[in-house]
CSV table of C-alpha atoms and ligand atoms in Angstrom, one decimal:
chain,number,residue,atom,x,y,z
A,1,UNK,CA,98.8,68.1,98.5
A,2,UNK,CA,97.8,71.6,97.4
A,3,UNK,CA,99.2,73.7,100.2
A,4,UNK,CA,97.3,76.5,101.7
A,5,UNK,CA,100.0,79.1,101.2
A,6,UNK,CA,103.2,79.5,99.3
A,7,UNK,CA,105.1,82.7,100.2
A,8,UNK,CA,105.5,85.0,97.2
A,9,UNK,CA,109.0,85.1,95.6
A,10,UNK,CA,110.3,87.1,92.7
A,11,UNK,CA,113.5,86.0,91.0
A,12,UNK,CA,115.0,89.5,91.1
A,13,UNK,CA,115.2,89.1,94.9
A,14,UNK,CA,118.4,87.1,94.6
A,15,UNK,CA,120.1,89.8,92.7
A,16,UNK,CA,118.9,92.6,95.0
A,17,UNK,CA,119.9,90.7,98.2
A,18,UNK,CA,123.3,89.8,96.7
A,19,UNK,CA,123.8,93.5,96.0
A,20,UNK,CA,123.1,94.3,99.7
A,21,UNK,CA,125.6,91.6,100.8
A,22,UNK,CA,128.3,92.5,98.3
A,23,UNK,CA,128.1,96.2,99.3
A,24,UNK,CA,128.0,95.2,102.9
A,25,UNK,CA,124.8,97.3,103.2
A,26,UNK,CA,122.5,95.0,105.2
A,27,UNK,CA,121.5,97.2,108.1
A,28,UNK,CA,118.3,99.2,108.3
A,29,UNK,CA,117.2,102.2,106.1
A,30,UNK,CA,119.3,101.4,103.1
A,31,UNK,CA,118.6,101.8,99.4
A,32,UNK,CA,115.9,99.1,99.2
A,33,UNK,CA,114.1,100.3,102.3
A,34,UNK,CA,113.9,103.7,100.7
A,35,UNK,CA,112.7,102.3,97.5
A,36,UNK,CA,109.9,100.3,99.2
A,37,UNK,CA,108.9,103.4,101.2
A,38,UNK,CA,108.7,105.5,98.1
A,39,UNK,CA,106.8,102.9,96.2
A,40,UNK,CA,104.2,102.7,98.9
A,41,UNK,CA,104.0,106.5,99.2
A,42,UNK,CA,103.5,106.8,95.5
A,43,UNK,CA,100.9,104.0,95.3
A,44,UNK,CA,98.9,104.9,98.4
A,45,UNK,CA,99.2,108.7,98.5
A,46,UNK,CA,100.2,108.6,102.1
A,47,UNK,CA,102.5,111.5,103.3
A,48,UNK,CA,105.1,109.0,104.6
A,49,UNK,CA,105.7,105.3,104.7
A,50,UNK,CA,108.2,103.7,107.1
A,51,UNK,CA,109.1,100.1,106.6
A,52,UNK,CA,109.0,98.2,109.9
A,53,UNK,CA,109.9,94.8,111.3
A,54,UNK,CA,106.2,93.7,111.3
A,55,UNK,CA,102.6,94.9,111.1
A,56,UNK,CA,102.5,94.2,114.8
A,57,UNK,CA,105.3,96.7,115.3
A,58,UNK,CA,103.8,99.2,113.0
A,59,UNK,CA,100.6,99.0,115.1
A,60,UNK,CA,102.7,99.4,118.3
A,61,UNK,CA,104.2,102.5,116.7
A,62,UNK,CA,100.8,103.9,115.9
A,63,UNK,CA,99.6,103.3,119.4
A,64,UNK,CA,102.7,105.2,120.7
A,65,UNK,CA,102.2,108.0,118.2
A,66,UNK,CA,98.5,108.3,119.1
A,67,UNK,CA,99.5,108.7,122.7
A,68,UNK,CA,97.4,105.8,123.9
A,69,UNK,CA,97.8,105.3,127.6
A,70,UNK,CA,96.6,103.3,130.6
A,71,UNK,CA,92.9,103.1,130.9
A,72,UNK,CA,92.1,104.5,127.4
A,73,UNK,CA,89.6,102.5,125.3
A,74,UNK,CA,90.2,101.5,121.7
A,75,UNK,CA,87.3,100.2,119.6
A,76,UNK,CA,88.1,97.2,117.3
A,77,UNK,CA,86.5,94.0,116.0
A,78,UNK,CA,87.0,90.8,118.0
A,79,UNK,CA,87.3,88.9,114.8
A,80,UNK,CA,90.9,89.7,114.0
A,81,UNK,CA,94.5,88.6,114.5
A,82,UNK,CA,95.9,89.1,118.0
A,83,UNK,CA,98.3,91.9,117.0
A,84,UNK,CA,95.3,94.3,116.7
A,85,UNK,CA,94.7,93.9,120.4
A,86,UNK,CA,98.3,93.5,121.5
A,87,UNK,CA,99.6,96.9,120.4
A,88,UNK,CA,97.0,98.7,122.5
A,89,UNK,CA,97.1,96.3,125.5
A,90,UNK,CA,100.9,96.9,125.7
A,91,UNK,CA,100.0,100.6,126.4
A,92,UNK,CA,97.6,99.7,129.1
A,93,UNK,CA,94.5,100.4,127.0
A,94,UNK,CA,91.3,98.4,127.0
A,95,UNK,CA,90.2,96.9,123.7
A,96,UNK,CA,86.5,97.3,123.3
A,97,UNK,CA,85.2,94.8,120.9
A,98,UNK,CA,82.3,95.5,118.6
A,99,UNK,CA,80.4,92.9,116.5
A,100,UNK,CA,81.1,92.4,112.8
A,101,UNK,CA,78.9,92.5,109.8
A,102,UNK,CA,78.1,88.9,108.5
A,103,UNK,CA,78.6,89.9,104.9
A,104,UNK,CA,82.2,91.3,104.9
A,105,UNK,CA,83.3,90.0,108.4
A,106,UNK,CA,84.4,93.7,109.1
A,107,UNK,CA,83.5,95.7,112.1
A,108,UNK,CA,79.8,96.8,111.9
A,109,UNK,CA,80.2,100.6,111.4
A,110,UNK,CA,76.7,101.1,112.7
A,111,UNK,CA,77.5,99.6,116.2
A,112,UNK,CA,80.6,101.8,116.8
A,113,UNK,CA,78.9,104.9,118.1
A,114,UNK,CA,77.1,103.1,120.9
A,115,UNK,CA,80.5,101.8,122.2
A,116,UNK,CA,82.1,105.2,122.4
A,117,UNK,CA,82.7,106.5,126.0
A,118,UNK,CA,84.6,109.3,127.7
A,119,UNK,CA,87.6,107.1,127.6
A,120,UNK,CA,87.6,106.1,123.9
A,121,UNK,CA,90.7,107.4,122.1
A,122,UNK,CA,90.8,105.4,118.8
A,123,UNK,CA,88.9,103.2,116.4
A,124,UNK,CA,90.9,100.4,114.7
A,125,UNK,CA,89.1,99.1,111.6
A,126,UNK,CA,90.5,95.8,110.3
A,127,UNK,CA,90.1,95.4,106.5
A,128,UNK,CA,89.4,91.7,106.5
A,129,UNK,CA,90.5,89.8,103.4
A,130,UNK,CA,91.5,93.1,101.8
A,131,UNK,CA,87.9,94.3,101.6
A,132,UNK,CA,87.5,97.8,103.1
A,133,UNK,CA,85.5,98.7,106.2
A,134,UNK,CA,82.9,101.4,105.7
A,135,UNK,CA,85.5,104.2,106.1
A,136,UNK,CA,83.2,107.1,105.4
A,137,UNK,CA,81.1,106.3,108.4
A,138,UNK,CA,84.2,105.5,110.6
A,139,UNK,CA,85.9,108.8,109.6
A,140,UNK,CA,82.8,110.7,110.3
A,141,UNK,CA,82.5,109.2,113.8
A,142,UNK,CA,86.2,109.9,114.5
A,143,UNK,CA,85.7,113.5,113.5
A,144,UNK,CA,82.6,113.9,115.6
A,145,UNK,CA,84.2,112.4,118.8
A,146,UNK,CA,87.8,113.5,118.1
A,147,UNK,CA,89.1,110.0,117.9
A,148,UNK,CA,92.2,108.7,116.1
A,149,UNK,CA,91.7,106.1,113.3
A,150,UNK,CA,94.4,103.4,113.0
A,151,UNK,CA,93.8,101.1,110.1
A,152,UNK,CA,94.9,97.5,110.5
A,153,UNK,CA,95.5,97.1,106.7
A,154,UNK,CA,97.7,94.1,107.2
A,155,UNK,CA,95.7,92.3,104.5
A,156,UNK,CA,94.9,95.5,102.5
A,157,UNK,CA,98.0,96.2,100.4
A,158,UNK,CA,96.8,97.2,96.9
A,159,UNK,CA,93.1,97.4,97.9
A,160,UNK,CA,91.0,100.5,98.0
A,161,UNK,CA,87.9,102.2,99.3
A,162,UNK,CA,86.1,104.7,97.0
A,163,UNK,CA,89.4,105.3,95.2
A,164,UNK,CA,91.5,105.7,98.3
A,165,UNK,CA,94.2,103.2,99.2
A,166,UNK,CA,93.6,101.2,102.4
A,167,UNK,CA,96.0,102.2,105.1
A,168,UNK,CA,96.1,105.8,103.8
A,169,UNK,CA,92.6,106.9,105.0
A,170,UNK,CA,93.0,107.0,108.8
A,171,UNK,CA,95.6,108.9,110.8
A,172,UNK,CA,97.8,105.8,110.6
A,173,UNK,CA,97.8,102.7,108.5
A,174,UNK,CA,99.6,99.4,109.2
A,175,UNK,CA,100.6,96.9,106.4
A,176,UNK,CA,102.0,93.4,106.9
A,177,UNK,CA,104.6,91.8,104.7
A,178,UNK,CA,104.6,88.5,106.6
A,179,UNK,CA,105.0,85.5,104.4
A,180,UNK,CA,101.3,84.7,104.6
A,181,UNK,CA,100.4,88.1,103.0
A,182,UNK,CA,100.1,89.1,99.3
A,183,UNK,CA,103.6,90.7,99.4
A,184,UNK,CA,106.3,89.4,101.7
A,185,UNK,CA,109.7,90.1,103.2
A,186,UNK,CA,109.6,87.1,105.5
A,187,UNK,CA,108.8,89.2,108.6
A,188,UNK,CA,108.0,92.8,108.0
A,189,UNK,CA,105.4,95.6,107.7
A,190,UNK,CA,105.0,99.3,107.2
A,191,UNK,CA,103.5,102.3,109.0
A,192,UNK,CA,101.7,104.8,106.8
A,193,UNK,CA,101.5,108.3,108.2
A,194,UNK,CA,98.7,110.4,106.7
A,195,UNK,CA,99.7,113.8,108.0
A,196,UNK,CA,103.2,115.2,107.6
A,197,UNK,CA,103.3,116.8,111.0
A,198,UNK,CA,103.6,113.3,112.6
A,199,UNK,CA,106.5,112.1,110.4
A,200,UNK,CA,109.3,113.4,112.6
A,201,UNK,CA,107.8,111.8,115.8
A,202,UNK,CA,107.4,108.5,113.9
A,203,UNK,CA,111.0,108.5,112.7
A,204,UNK,CA,112.2,109.1,116.3
A,205,UNK,CA,110.1,106.3,117.8
A,206,UNK,CA,111.3,103.9,115.1
A,207,UNK,CA,115.0,104.8,115.7
A,208,UNK,CA,115.2,104.1,119.4
A,209,UNK,CA,114.0,107.6,120.4
A,210,UNK,CA,116.8,109.3,118.5
A,211,UNK,CA,116.8,111.9,115.7
A,212,UNK,CA,119.1,109.7,113.7
A,213,UNK,CA,116.9,109.9,110.6
A,214,UNK,CA,117.5,113.7,110.5
A,215,UNK,CA,121.2,113.1,111.0
A,216,UNK,CA,121.3,110.8,108.0
A,217,UNK,CA,119.6,113.4,105.8
A,218,UNK,CA,122.3,115.9,106.9
A,219,UNK,CA,119.8,118.1,108.7
A,220,UNK,CA,121.8,118.0,112.0
A,221,UNK,CA,125.5,117.3,112.9
A,222,UNK,CA,125.0,114.9,115.7
A,223,UNK,CA,122.2,112.7,116.7
A,224,UNK,CA,120.9,112.2,120.2
A,225,UNK,CA,118.3,110.7,122.4
A,226,UNK,CA,115.2,113.0,122.2
A,227,UNK,CA,112.2,110.9,123.1
A,228,UNK,CA,111.0,107.3,124.0
A,229,UNK,CA,111.3,104.8,121.2
A,230,UNK,CA,112.3,101.3,120.2
A,231,UNK,CA,113.9,99.6,117.2
A,232,UNK,CA,111.4,99.0,114.5
A,233,UNK,CA,113.5,99.1,111.3
A,234,UNK,CA,114.1,95.9,109.3
A,235,UNK,CA,117.4,94.9,107.6
A,236,UNK,CA,117.8,96.1,104.1
A,237,UNK,CA,118.1,92.5,102.9
A,238,UNK,CA,114.4,91.9,103.8
A,239,UNK,CA,113.5,95.1,102.0
A,240,UNK,CA,115.4,93.9,98.9
A,241,UNK,CA,113.3,90.7,99.0
A,242,UNK,CA,110.1,92.7,99.2
A,243,UNK,CA,111.1,95.3,96.6
A,244,UNK,CA,111.4,92.6,93.9
A,245,UNK,CA,107.7,91.9,94.5
A,246,UNK,CA,106.6,95.5,94.6
A,247,UNK,CA,108.0,96.0,91.2
A,248,UNK,CA,105.7,93.2,90.0
A,249,UNK,CA,102.8,94.2,92.3
A,250,UNK,CA,100.2,94.6,89.5
A,251,UNK,CA,101.1,91.3,88.0
A,252,UNK,CA,100.9,89.5,91.3
A,253,UNK,CA,97.6,91.3,92.1
A,254,UNK,CA,96.1,90.3,88.8
A,255,UNK,CA,97.1,86.7,89.1
A,256,UNK,CA,95.5,86.5,92.6
A,257,UNK,CA,92.4,88.2,91.4
A,258,UNK,CA,92.1,85.7,88.5
A,259,UNK,CA,92.2,82.8,91.0
A,260,UNK,CA,89.7,84.5,93.2
A,261,UNK,CA,87.3,85.1,90.3
A,262,UNK,CA,87.7,81.5,89.2
A,263,UNK,CA,86.8,80.2,92.7
A,264,UNK,CA,83.8,82.6,92.8
A,265,UNK,CA,82.5,81.5,89.4
A,266,UNK,CA,83.0,77.7,90.1
A,267,UNK,CA,81.3,77.9,93.5
A,268,UNK,CA,78.4,80.2,92.5
A,269,UNK,CA,76.1,77.2,91.8
A,270,UNK,CA,76.6,75.9,95.3
A,271,UNK,CA,75.9,79.3,96.7
A,272,UNK,CA,72.7,79.6,94.6
A,273,UNK,CA,71.6,76.2,96.0
A,274,UNK,CA,72.0,77.7,99.5
A,275,UNK,CA,74.7,75.2,100.5
A,276,UNK,CA,77.5,77.7,101.1
A,277,UNK,CA,78.1,81.4,101.3
A,278,UNK,CA,80.7,83.3,99.3
A,279,UNK,CA,82.6,86.5,100.2
A,280,UNK,CA,80.8,89.8,99.6
A,281,UNK,CA,82.7,92.9,98.2
A,282,UNK,CA,80.5,96.0,98.7
A,283,UNK,CA,80.3,98.7,96.0
A,284,UNK,CA,83.2,101.1,96.2
A,285,UNK,CA,85.6,98.5,97.5
A,286,UNK,CA,88.3,97.2,95.3
A,287,UNK,CA,89.8,94.1,96.9
A,288,UNK,CA,93.2,92.4,96.4
A,289,UNK,CA,92.3,88.7,96.5
A,290,UNK,CA,94.1,88.3,99.8
A,291,UNK,CA,92.0,85.3,100.6
A,292,UNK,CA,89.2,83.2,99.3
A,293,UNK,CA,86.9,81.8,101.9
A,294,UNK,CA,83.6,80.0,102.0
A,295,UNK,CA,81.1,79.6,104.8
A,296,UNK,CA,79.6,76.3,105.7
A,297,UNK,CA,76.3,75.9,107.7
A,298,UNK,CA,78.0,75.6,111.0
A,299,UNK,CA,81.2,74.4,112.8
A,300,UNK,CA,80.3,70.7,112.5
A,301,UNK,CA,79.9,71.0,108.7
A,302,UNK,CA,83.1,73.1,108.5
A,303,UNK,CA,85.1,70.5,110.4
A,304,UNK,CA,83.8,67.8,108.1
A,305,UNK,CA,84.6,69.9,105.0
A,306,UNK,CA,88.2,70.6,106.1
A,307,UNK,CA,88.7,66.9,106.8
A,308,UNK,CA,87.2,65.9,103.5
A,309,UNK,CA,89.5,68.4,101.6
A,310,UNK,CA,92.5,67.1,103.5
A,311,UNK,CA,91.7,63.5,102.4
A,312,UNK,CA,91.6,64.8,98.9
A,313,UNK,CA,94.9,66.6,99.1
A,314,UNK,CA,93.7,70.1,99.7
A,315,UNK,CA,94.9,72.0,102.7
A,316,UNK,CA,92.3,74.5,103.9
A,317,UNK,CA,92.3,76.4,107.2
A,318,UNK,CA,90.1,78.4,109.5
A,319,UNK,CA,90.6,81.4,111.8
A,320,UNK,CA,90.1,83.5,114.0
A,321,UNK,CA,89.2,82.4,117.5
A,322,UNK,CA,87.4,85.6,118.5
A,323,UNK,CA,89.7,87.7,120.7
A,324,UNK,CA,87.0,88.4,123.3
A,325,UNK,CA,86.7,84.6,124.1
A,326,UNK,CA,90.5,84.1,124.3
A,327,UNK,CA,92.3,84.1,127.7
A,328,UNK,CA,94.0,87.4,127.1
A,329,UNK,CA,90.9,88.9,125.5
A,330,UNK,CA,88.9,88.1,128.6
A,331,UNK,CA,91.6,89.6,130.8
A,332,UNK,CA,92.3,92.8,128.9
A,333,UNK,CA,89.2,93.6,126.9
A,334,UNK,CA,85.4,93.7,126.9
A,335,UNK,CA,82.7,93.1,124.3
A,336,UNK,CA,80.3,96.0,123.8
A,337,UNK,CA,76.8,94.9,122.9
A,338,UNK,CA,75.7,91.5,121.6
A,339,UNK,CA,77.9,89.0,119.9
A,340,UNK,CA,75.4,88.2,117.2
A,341,UNK,CA,77.8,87.4,114.4
A,342,UNK,CA,81.4,87.4,115.6
A,343,UNK,CA,81.5,83.9,117.1
A,344,UNK,CA,78.8,82.4,114.8
A,345,UNK,CA,80.3,83.5,111.5
A,346,UNK,CA,83.9,82.7,112.6
A,347,UNK,CA,82.9,79.1,113.2
A,348,UNK,CA,81.5,78.8,109.7
A,349,UNK,CA,84.5,80.1,107.7
A,350,UNK,CA,87.1,78.1,105.8
A,351,UNK,CA,89.9,79.6,103.8
A,352,UNK,CA,90.8,77.8,100.6
A,353,UNK,CA,94.4,77.8,99.1
A,354,UNK,CA,95.3,81.2,97.7
A,355,UNK,CA,98.8,82.3,96.7
A,356,UNK,CA,100.7,83.8,93.8
A,357,UNK,CA,101.5,80.8,91.6
A,358,UNK,CA,98.3,78.8,92.3
A,359,UNK,CA,97.1,77.6,88.9
A,360,UNK,CA,93.6,77.6,87.4
A,361,UNK,CA,93.7,73.8,87.2
A,362,UNK,CA,94.4,73.7,90.9
A,363,UNK,CA,91.5,76.1,91.6
A,364,UNK,CA,89.2,73.9,89.5
A,365,UNK,CA,90.3,70.8,91.3
A,366,UNK,CA,89.7,72.3,94.7
A,367,UNK,CA,86.3,73.5,93.6
A,368,UNK,CA,85.5,70.0,92.4
A,369,UNK,CA,86.3,68.6,95.8
A,370,UNK,CA,84.1,71.2,97.5
A,371,UNK,CA,81.2,70.3,95.2
A,372,UNK,CA,81.7,66.6,95.8
A,373,UNK,CA,81.6,67.1,99.5
A,374,UNK,CA,78.3,68.9,99.3
A,375,UNK,CA,76.7,66.5,96.8
A,376,UNK,CA,77.9,63.4,98.7
A,377,UNK,CA,76.9,64.8,102.1
B,401,LIG,C1,98.9,89.3,109.5
B,401,LIG,C2,98.1,90.2,110.4
B,401,LIG,C3,98.7,91.0,111.4
B,401,LIG,C4,100.1,90.8,111.8
B,401,LIG,O1,101.1,91.0,110.9
B,401,LIG,P1,102.6,90.8,111.2
B,401,LIG,O2,103.3,91.4,110.1
B,401,LIG,O3,102.8,89.3,111.3
B,401,LIG,O4,102.9,91.4,112.5
B,401,LIG,C5,97.9,91.9,112.0
B,401,LIG,N1,96.6,92.1,111.7
B,401,LIG,C6,96.0,91.3,110.8
B,401,LIG,C7,94.6,91.5,110.5
B,401,LIG,C8,96.7,90.4,110.1
B,401,LIG,O5,96.1,89.6,109.1
């Protein structure tokens, strides 16, 4: 069976984790956490990066920092992972879902303005598959209506929009290092803070509402409880696991892109025959091969395709059940405008195996099976 995902692993991780254990330095904010933060700051140009226990938690931090409260509205796509909604619902805010574009599966930037009300506080673009949303338009709207922009860049590490790293464009950016993502620490994430005046508040929220980060830097003699907060810092062992991959980030990225390009090339004839659709990467977007997906005609054909691939030893998966149709989405949020593409396109999409270590032979084999399905059917 060609599995759908194999979590990334770099050999150096063993050495780095052993070092943490031997030195008995396994708690948060150790040397590896600092290295990861600095690496991300350097690569993205963000003012500050703080490693977190997950992307979900990074988004929760962003919601707290943005001062999101009861009754506020937050604009986001419905075609996303639940965490995008959770972080704001926890603050009592209402997710206002806007339809996606069928080409990139990202929020349709041209539908956002009509969804803005007196209560709107933030826009949350989700960079699906590491392909950027139209950030120029989104930032322009945010400026015009004084809204915060919190990027869900869970899938966007090492991807960019017009030369700017995803996650470093909006006020806050959230990365995921879950084991299904391009770079992993098992469970983990990062919060990117664009403007330096928000760094101290972020450090306090992440450290249980204390100014302990300042204390560690020797800026104060004693640390104390200064604001609300929680515990969002991961163990340095997890950071050590991640850092081994960050050192090899370009290599990992190139290997993924090579697989992605091979898929695209192999499946182009099927697209040209109008049997399937392939991902679209607009000009100005540099993606990171987070996933390779194809779109079938409809949900019936997709189910048959997934079954066929499984019979032929290929594990493919689909997602997401649109949030606005889920029990929690119905309870907490609302859809603005017409659901023209969110449900329809989500039902057509299948993700093919994509991970660091997938071979060209495997990609060729998978594409052969897809082609056979369409020529037999
Ligand atoms: C993976 C993912 C998340 C959640 O990441 P965690 O690190 O598991 O919390 C959030 N949003 C999107 C779009 C994701 O793909």
